[in-house]
GROMACS .gro file of C-alpha atoms in nm:
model
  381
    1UNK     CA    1   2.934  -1.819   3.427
    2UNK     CA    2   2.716  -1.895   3.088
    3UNK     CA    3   2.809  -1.646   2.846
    4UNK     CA    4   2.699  -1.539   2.485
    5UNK     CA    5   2.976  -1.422   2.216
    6UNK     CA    6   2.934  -1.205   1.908
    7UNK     CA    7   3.159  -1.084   1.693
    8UNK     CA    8   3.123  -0.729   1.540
    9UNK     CA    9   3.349  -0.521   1.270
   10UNK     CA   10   3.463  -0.171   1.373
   11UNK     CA   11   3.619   0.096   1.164
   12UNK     CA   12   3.857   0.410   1.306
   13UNK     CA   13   3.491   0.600   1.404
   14UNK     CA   14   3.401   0.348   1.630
   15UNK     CA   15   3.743   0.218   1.743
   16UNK     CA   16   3.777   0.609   1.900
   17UNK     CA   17   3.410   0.538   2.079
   18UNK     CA   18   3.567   0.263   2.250
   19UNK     CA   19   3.866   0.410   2.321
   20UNK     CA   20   3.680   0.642   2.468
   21UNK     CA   21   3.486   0.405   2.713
   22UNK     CA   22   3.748   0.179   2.771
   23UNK     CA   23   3.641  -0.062   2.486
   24UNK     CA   24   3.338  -0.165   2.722
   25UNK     CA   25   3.076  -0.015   2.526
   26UNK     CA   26   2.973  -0.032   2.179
   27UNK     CA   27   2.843   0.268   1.991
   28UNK     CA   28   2.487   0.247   1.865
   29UNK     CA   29   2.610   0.304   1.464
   30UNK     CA   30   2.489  -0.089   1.346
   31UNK     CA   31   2.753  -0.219   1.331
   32UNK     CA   32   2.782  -0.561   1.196
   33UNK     CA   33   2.783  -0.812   1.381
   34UNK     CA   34   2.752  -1.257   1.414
   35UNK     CA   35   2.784  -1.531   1.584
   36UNK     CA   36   3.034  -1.701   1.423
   37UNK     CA   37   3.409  -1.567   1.389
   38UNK     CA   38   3.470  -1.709   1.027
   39UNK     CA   39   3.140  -1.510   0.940
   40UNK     CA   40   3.271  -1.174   1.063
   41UNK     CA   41   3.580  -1.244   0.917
   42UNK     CA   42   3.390  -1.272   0.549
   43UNK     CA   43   3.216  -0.996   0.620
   44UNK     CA   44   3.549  -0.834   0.656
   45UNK     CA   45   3.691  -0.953   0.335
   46UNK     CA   46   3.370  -0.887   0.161
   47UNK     CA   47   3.368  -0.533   0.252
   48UNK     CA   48   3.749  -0.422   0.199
   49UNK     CA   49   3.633  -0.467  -0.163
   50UNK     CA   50   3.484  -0.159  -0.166
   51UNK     CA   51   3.670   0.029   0.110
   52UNK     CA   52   3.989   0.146   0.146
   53UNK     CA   53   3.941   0.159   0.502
   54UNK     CA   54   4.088   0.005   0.803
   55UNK     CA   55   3.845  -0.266   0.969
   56UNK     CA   56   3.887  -0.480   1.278
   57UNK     CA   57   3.708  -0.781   1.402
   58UNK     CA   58   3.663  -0.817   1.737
   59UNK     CA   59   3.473  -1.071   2.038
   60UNK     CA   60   3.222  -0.920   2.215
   61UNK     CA   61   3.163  -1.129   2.546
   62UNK     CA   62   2.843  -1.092   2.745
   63UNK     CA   63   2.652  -1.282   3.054
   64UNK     CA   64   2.381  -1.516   2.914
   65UNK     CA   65   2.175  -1.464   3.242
   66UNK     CA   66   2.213  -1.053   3.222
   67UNK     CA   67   2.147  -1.065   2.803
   68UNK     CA   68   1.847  -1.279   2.847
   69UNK     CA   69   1.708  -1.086   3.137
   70UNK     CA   70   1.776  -0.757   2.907
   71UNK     CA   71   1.660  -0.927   2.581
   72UNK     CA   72   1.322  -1.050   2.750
   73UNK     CA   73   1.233  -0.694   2.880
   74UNK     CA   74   1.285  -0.489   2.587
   75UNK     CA   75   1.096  -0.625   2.258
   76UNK     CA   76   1.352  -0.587   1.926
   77UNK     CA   77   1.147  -0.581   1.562
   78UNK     CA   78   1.524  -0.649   1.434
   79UNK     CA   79   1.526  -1.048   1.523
   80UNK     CA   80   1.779  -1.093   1.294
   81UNK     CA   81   2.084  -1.281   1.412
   82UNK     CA   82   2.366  -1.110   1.200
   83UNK     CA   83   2.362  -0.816   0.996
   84UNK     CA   84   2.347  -0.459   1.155
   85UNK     CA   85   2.288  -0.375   1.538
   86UNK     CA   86   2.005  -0.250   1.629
   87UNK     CA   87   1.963  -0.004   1.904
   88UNK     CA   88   1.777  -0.257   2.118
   89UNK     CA   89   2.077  -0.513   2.066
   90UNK     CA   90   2.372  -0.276   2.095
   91UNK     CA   91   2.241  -0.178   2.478
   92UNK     CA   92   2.145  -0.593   2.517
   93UNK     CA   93   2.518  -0.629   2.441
   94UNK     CA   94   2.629  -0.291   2.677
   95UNK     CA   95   2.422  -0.432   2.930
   96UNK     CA   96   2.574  -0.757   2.955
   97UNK     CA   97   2.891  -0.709   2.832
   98UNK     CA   98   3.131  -0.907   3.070
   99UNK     CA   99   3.479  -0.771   2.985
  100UNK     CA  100   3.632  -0.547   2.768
  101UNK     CA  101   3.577  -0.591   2.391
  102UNK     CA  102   3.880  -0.816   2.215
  103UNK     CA  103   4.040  -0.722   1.914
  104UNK     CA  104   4.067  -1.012   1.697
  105UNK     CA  105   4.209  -0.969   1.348
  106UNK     CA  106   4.210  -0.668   1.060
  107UNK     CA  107   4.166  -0.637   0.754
  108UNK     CA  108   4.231  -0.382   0.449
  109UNK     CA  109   4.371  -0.362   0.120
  110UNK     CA  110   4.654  -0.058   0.214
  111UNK     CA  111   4.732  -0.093   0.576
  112UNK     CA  112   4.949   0.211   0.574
  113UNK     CA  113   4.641   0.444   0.478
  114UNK     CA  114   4.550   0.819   0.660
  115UNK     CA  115   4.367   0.567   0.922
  116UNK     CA  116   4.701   0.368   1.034
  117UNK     CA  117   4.865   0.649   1.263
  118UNK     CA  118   4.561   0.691   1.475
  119UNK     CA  119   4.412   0.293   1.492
  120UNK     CA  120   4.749   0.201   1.633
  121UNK     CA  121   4.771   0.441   1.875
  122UNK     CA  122   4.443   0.323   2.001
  123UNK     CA  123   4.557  -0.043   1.960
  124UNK     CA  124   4.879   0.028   2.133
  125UNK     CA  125   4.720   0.128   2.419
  126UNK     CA  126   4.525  -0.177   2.472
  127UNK     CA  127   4.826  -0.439   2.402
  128UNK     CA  128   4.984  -0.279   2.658
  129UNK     CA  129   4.733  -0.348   2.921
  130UNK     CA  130   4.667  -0.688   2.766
  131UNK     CA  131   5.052  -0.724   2.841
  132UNK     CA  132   5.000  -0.574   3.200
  133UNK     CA  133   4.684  -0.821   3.252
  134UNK     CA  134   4.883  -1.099   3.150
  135UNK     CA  135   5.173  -1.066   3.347
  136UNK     CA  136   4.972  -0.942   3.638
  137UNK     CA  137   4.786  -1.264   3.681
  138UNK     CA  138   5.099  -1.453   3.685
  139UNK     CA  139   5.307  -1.282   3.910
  140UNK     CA  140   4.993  -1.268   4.147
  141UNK     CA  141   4.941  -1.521   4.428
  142UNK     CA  142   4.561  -1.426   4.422
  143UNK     CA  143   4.563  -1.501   4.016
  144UNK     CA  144   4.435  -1.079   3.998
  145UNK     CA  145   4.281  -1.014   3.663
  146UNK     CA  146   4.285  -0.654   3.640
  147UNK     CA  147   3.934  -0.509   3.563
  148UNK     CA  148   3.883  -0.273   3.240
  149UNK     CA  149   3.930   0.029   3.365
  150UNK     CA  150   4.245  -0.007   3.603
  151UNK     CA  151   4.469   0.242   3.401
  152UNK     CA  152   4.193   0.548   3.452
  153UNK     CA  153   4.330   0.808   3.608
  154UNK     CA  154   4.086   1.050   3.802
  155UNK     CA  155   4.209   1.382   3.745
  156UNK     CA  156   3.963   1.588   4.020
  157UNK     CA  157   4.120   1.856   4.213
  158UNK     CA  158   3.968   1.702   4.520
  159UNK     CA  159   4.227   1.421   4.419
  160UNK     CA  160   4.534   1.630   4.330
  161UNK     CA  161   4.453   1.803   4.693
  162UNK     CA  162   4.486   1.497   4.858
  163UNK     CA  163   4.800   1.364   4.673
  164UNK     CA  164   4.961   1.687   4.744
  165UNK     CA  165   4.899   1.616   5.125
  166UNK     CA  166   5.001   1.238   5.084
  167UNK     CA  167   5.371   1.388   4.921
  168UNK     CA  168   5.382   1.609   5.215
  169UNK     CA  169   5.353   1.367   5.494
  170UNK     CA  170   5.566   1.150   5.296
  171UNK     CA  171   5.847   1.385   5.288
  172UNK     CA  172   5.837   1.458   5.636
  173UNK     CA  173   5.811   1.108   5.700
  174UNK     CA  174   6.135   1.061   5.506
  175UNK     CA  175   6.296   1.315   5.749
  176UNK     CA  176   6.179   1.117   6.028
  177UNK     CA  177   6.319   0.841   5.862
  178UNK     CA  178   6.666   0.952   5.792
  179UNK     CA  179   6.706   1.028   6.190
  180UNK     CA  180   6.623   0.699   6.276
  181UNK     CA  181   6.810   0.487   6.029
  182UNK     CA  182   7.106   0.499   6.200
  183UNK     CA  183   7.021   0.391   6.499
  184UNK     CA  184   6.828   0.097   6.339
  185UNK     CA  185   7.085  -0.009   6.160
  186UNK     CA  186   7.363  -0.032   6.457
  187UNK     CA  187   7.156  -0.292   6.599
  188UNK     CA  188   7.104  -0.519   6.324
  189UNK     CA  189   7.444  -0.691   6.248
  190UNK     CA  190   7.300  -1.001   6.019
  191UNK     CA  191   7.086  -1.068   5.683
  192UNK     CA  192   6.789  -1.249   5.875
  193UNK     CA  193   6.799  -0.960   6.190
  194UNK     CA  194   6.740  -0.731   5.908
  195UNK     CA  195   6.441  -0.911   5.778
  196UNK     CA  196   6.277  -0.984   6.115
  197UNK     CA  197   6.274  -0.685   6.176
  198UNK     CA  198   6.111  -0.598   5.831
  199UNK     CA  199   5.843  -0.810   5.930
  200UNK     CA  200   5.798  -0.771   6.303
  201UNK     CA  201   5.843  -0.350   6.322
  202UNK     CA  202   5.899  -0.199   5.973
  203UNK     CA  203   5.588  -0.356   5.703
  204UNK     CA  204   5.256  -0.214   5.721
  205UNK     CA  205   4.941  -0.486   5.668
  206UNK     CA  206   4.942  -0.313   5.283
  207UNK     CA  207   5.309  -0.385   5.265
  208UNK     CA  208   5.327  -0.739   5.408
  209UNK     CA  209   4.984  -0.896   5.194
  210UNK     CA  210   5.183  -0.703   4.871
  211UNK     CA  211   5.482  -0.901   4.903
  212UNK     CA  212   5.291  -1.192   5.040
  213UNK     CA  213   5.096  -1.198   4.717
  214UNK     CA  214   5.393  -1.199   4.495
  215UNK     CA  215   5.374  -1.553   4.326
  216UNK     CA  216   5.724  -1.737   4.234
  217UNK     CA  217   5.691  -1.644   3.885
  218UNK     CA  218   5.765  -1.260   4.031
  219UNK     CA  219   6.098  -1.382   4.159
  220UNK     CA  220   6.234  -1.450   3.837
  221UNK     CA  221   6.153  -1.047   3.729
  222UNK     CA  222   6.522  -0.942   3.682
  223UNK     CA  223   6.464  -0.589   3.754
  224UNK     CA  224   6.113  -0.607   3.910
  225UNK     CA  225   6.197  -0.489   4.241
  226UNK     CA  226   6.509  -0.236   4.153
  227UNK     CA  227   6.323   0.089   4.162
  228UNK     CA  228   6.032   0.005   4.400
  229UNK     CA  229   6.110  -0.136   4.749
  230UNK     CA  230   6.487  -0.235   4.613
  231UNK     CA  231   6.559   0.118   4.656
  232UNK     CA  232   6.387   0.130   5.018
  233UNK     CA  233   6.581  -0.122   5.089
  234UNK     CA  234   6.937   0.031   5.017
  235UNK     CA  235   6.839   0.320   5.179
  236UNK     CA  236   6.750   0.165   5.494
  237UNK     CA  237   7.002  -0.071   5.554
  238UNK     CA  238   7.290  -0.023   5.287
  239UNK     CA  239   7.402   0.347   5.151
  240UNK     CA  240   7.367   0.513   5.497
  241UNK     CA  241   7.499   0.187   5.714
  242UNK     CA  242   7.785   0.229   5.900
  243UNK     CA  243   7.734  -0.121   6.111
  244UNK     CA  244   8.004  -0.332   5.960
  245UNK     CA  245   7.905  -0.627   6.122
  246UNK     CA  246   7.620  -0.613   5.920
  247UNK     CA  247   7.736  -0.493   5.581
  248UNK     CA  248   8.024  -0.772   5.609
  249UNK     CA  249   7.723  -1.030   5.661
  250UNK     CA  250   7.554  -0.930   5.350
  251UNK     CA  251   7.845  -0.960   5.153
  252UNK     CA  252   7.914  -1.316   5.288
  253UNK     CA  253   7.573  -1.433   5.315
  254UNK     CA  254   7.515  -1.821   5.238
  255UNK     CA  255   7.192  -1.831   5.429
  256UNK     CA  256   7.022  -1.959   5.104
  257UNK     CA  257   7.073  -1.958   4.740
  258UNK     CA  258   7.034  -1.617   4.572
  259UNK     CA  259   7.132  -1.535   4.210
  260UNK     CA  260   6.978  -1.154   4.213
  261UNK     CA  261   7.149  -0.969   4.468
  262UNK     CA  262   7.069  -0.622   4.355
  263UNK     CA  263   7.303  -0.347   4.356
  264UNK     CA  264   7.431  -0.347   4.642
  265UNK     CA  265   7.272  -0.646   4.832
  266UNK     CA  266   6.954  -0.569   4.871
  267UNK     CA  267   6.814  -0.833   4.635
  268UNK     CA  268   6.947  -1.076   4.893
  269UNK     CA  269   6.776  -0.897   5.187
  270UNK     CA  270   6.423  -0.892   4.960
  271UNK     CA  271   6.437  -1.251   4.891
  272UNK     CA  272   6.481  -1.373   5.193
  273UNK     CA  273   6.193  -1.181   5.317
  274UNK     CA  274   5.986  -1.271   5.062
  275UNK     CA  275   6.080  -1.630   5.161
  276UNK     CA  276   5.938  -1.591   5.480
  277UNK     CA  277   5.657  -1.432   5.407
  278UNK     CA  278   5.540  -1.697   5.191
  279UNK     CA  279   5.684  -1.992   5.380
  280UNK     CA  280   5.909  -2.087   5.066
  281UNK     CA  281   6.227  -2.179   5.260
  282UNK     CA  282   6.458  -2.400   5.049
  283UNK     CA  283   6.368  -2.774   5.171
  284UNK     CA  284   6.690  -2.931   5.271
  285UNK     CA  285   6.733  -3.159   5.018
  286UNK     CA  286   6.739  -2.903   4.770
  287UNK     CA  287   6.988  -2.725   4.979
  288UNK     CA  288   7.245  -3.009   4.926
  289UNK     CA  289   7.182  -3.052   4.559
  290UNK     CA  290   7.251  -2.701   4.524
  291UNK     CA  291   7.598  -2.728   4.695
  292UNK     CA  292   7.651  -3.024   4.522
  293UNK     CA  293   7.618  -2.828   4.185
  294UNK     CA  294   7.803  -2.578   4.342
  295UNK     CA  295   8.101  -2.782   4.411
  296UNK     CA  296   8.113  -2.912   4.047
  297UNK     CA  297   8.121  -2.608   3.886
  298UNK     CA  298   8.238  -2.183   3.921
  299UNK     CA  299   8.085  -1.864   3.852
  300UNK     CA  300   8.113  -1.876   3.435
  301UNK     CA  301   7.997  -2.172   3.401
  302UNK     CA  302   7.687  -2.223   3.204
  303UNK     CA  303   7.365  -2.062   3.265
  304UNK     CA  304   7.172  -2.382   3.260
  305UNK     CA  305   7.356  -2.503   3.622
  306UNK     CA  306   7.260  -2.108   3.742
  307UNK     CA  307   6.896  -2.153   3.674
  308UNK     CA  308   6.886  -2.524   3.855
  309UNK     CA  309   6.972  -2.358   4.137
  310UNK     CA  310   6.757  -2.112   4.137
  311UNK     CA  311   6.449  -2.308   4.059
  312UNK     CA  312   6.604  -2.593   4.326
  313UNK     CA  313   6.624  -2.329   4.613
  314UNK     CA  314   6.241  -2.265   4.508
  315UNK     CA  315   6.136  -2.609   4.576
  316UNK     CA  316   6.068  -2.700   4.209
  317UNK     CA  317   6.057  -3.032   4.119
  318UNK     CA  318   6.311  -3.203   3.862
  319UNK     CA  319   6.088  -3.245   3.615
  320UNK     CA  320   5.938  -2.897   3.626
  321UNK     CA  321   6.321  -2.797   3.581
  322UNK     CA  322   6.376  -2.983   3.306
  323UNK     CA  323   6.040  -2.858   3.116
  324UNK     CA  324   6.157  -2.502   3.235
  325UNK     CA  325   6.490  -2.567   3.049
  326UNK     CA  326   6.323  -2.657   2.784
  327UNK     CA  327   6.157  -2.396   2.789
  328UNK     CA  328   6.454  -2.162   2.762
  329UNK     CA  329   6.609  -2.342   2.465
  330UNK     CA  330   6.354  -2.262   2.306
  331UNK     CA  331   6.318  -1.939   2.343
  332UNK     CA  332   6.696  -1.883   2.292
  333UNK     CA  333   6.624  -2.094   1.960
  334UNK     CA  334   6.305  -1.912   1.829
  335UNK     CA  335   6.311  -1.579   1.800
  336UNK     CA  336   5.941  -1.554   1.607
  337UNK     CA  337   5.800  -1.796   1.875
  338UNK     CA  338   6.020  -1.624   2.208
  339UNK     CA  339   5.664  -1.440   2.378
  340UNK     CA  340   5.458  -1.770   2.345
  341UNK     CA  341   5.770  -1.985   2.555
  342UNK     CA  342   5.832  -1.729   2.803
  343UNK     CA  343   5.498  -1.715   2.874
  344UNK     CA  344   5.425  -2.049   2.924
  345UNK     CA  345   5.755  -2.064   3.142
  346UNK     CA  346   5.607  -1.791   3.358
  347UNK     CA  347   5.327  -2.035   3.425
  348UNK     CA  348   5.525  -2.321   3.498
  349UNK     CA  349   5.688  -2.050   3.759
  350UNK     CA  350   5.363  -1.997   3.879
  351UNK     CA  351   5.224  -2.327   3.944
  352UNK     CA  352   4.857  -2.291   3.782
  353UNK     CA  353   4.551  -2.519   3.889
  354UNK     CA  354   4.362  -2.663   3.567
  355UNK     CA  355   4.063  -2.366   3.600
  356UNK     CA  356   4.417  -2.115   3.631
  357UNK     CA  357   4.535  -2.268   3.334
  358UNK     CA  358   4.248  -2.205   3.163
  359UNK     CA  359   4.217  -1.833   3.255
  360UNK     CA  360   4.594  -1.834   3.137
  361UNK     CA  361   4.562  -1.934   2.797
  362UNK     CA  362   4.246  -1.676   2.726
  363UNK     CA  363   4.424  -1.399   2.889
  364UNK     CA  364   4.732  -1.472   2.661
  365UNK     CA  365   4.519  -1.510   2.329
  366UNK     CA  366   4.354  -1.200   2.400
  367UNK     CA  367   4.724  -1.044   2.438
  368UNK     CA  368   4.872  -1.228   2.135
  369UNK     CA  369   4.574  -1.164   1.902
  370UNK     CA  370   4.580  -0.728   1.958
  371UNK     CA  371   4.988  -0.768   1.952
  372UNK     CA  372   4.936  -0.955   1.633
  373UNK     CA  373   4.701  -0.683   1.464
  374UNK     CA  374   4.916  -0.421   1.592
  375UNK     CA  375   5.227  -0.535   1.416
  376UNK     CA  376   5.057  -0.640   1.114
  377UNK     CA  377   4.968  -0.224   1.059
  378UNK     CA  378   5.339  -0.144   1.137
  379UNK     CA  379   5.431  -0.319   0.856
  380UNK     CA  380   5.583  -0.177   0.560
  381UNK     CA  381   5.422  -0.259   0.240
   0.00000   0.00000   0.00000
């Protein structure tokens, strides 16, 4: 898609307007605007002269066939190409707008004025979904780039009715449940029965194109998976379980290379069905590196050998592992620097295409640039 950029400067009034809407619509208060980020940006320090107020810069993307289409119907005595927005412009820009509008940099002479408290609880908001988009898209098969508005919450009784009817067919559901678990569990006496039947009886379609849209990058989430199905998982075939066949299985299961196995063993259980839901079975070659690692060294060794084997038993390649490791050193060696190489580790985890790479790097400027305003107004003068 063609698109247009401008770049406009907001102050607290109109940071609240967007907050309002998402940060998807600009107010009509003509607000200054350009083409050109450096021009903004002198705007910015031209103005702080004779403010003491907060201002913010920020990209305003649009969709050159929906501005032209706009711009062409709707004449605009204000041809001027920076300055203030007109009313015709600010709904050109609304009407194409293409994503939400990016905080870019701010700018003030006292960044701990009356304003601070309530900018950066607006901009807190939004690095946090920036953060969510980011790690969203990779630690999504499908590359999902979460639209504007996914953190709304409707709050219509309508709704509330039909959660409360949702919680009550869940909890008899769970009653259900706990009468059948028992006999479930006395006929599965091994790791892969368990997950076979996972597949085969126990995942809805939801469930299984969930998990089957977990990328590999979502496998290295430490604690991803503790709370959510994790838990499901104990209670199904660990805390109530009195098969021993079964539980003395799980806690001698070699089947494949696992270095998260939960609290109890459920990691183990989870990663083997996510395995097999995404056809990601360790190739047999890898298999007998890993054991051949495993031979040469024992549980304390260093971390380095661990994460070999974890990225071998995915399948990566050598020299993916090595730029992974690299990776890690520096991260374990740059403390200002850590977001930037765990980050771009993530997307060596998740394998991206060139046009995925590209996606990648906007969706983790956008992040860096509102983290980078936000911490620059928590600091201390």
């Amino acid at each position: 898609m063609k698109t247009v950029t401008f770049y406009v400067l907001l102050g607290l009034k109109d940071l609240e307007f967007l907050d309002k809407n998402n940060f998807t619509v600009l107010p009509f208060n003509e607000i200054l605007f350009t083409f050109k980020k450096e021009d903004i940006e002198k705007y910015a320090e031209t103005s702080i002269k004779h403010t003491d107020n907060i201002l913010i810069t920020a990209r305003v993307e649009c969709g050159m066939d929906r501005f032209t289409e706009y711009r062409g119907s709707h004449s605009d005595e204000n041809s001027a190409e920076f300055g203030g927005l007109s009313e015709i412009k600010t709904n050109t820009l609304n009407h194409s707008l293409i994503d939400k509008i990016k905080i870019e940099n701010v700018f003030g002479k006292n960044f701990q004025n009356a304003d601070n408290e309530k900018i950066l609880s607006i901009l807190e908001f939004e690095e946090s979904f920036f953060c969510f988009r980011l790690r969203t898209f990779l630690n999504t098969n499908s590359k999902d780039v979460i639209p504007a508005d996914y953190f709304d919450k409707p709050t219509d009784n309508v709704i509330n009715e039909e959660n409360d009817k949702k919680l009550e067919k869940i909890v008899k559901e769970q009653r259900s449940f706990e009468n059948e678990v028992n006999e479930i569990t006395s006929k599965i006496n091994t790791v892969e029965e368990a997950v076979d039947f996972l597949i085969n009886e126990d995942l809805n379609k939801n469930d299984f194109e969930e998990i089957k849209n977990k990328s590999v990058a979502n496998q290295f989430e430490e604690t991803v998976e503790h709370f959510g199905y994790g838990m499901y998982l104990r209670n199904l075939f660990i805390y109530p379980n009195e098969n021993k066949v079964f539980l003395e299985n799980l806690k001698n299961y070699e089947g494949h290379y696992v270095d998260n196995f939960g609290e109890f063993g459920e990691g183990i259980i989870g990663d083997l069905l996510w395995r097999k839901i995404n056809n990601f079975e360790t190739t047999e070659q890898n298999c007998k590196k890993i054991k051949e690692i495993q031979e040469r060294i024992d549980r304390d060794s260093h971390w380095d050998f661990h994460i070999k084997m974890k990225l071998l038993s995915y399948n990566f390649t050598e020299d993916e592992i090595e730029q992974h490791l690299k990776l890690q050193k520096k991260m374990d060696d740059n403390n200002d620097n850590f977001e930037e190489y765990y980050f771009q580790q993530k997307a060596l985890l998740a394998r991206l295409n060139k046009e995925e790479k590209e996606t990648f790097e906007n969706i983790k400027q956008d992040y860096f640039n509102i983290q980078n305003v936000v911490e620059r107004l928590k600091q201390k003068p």
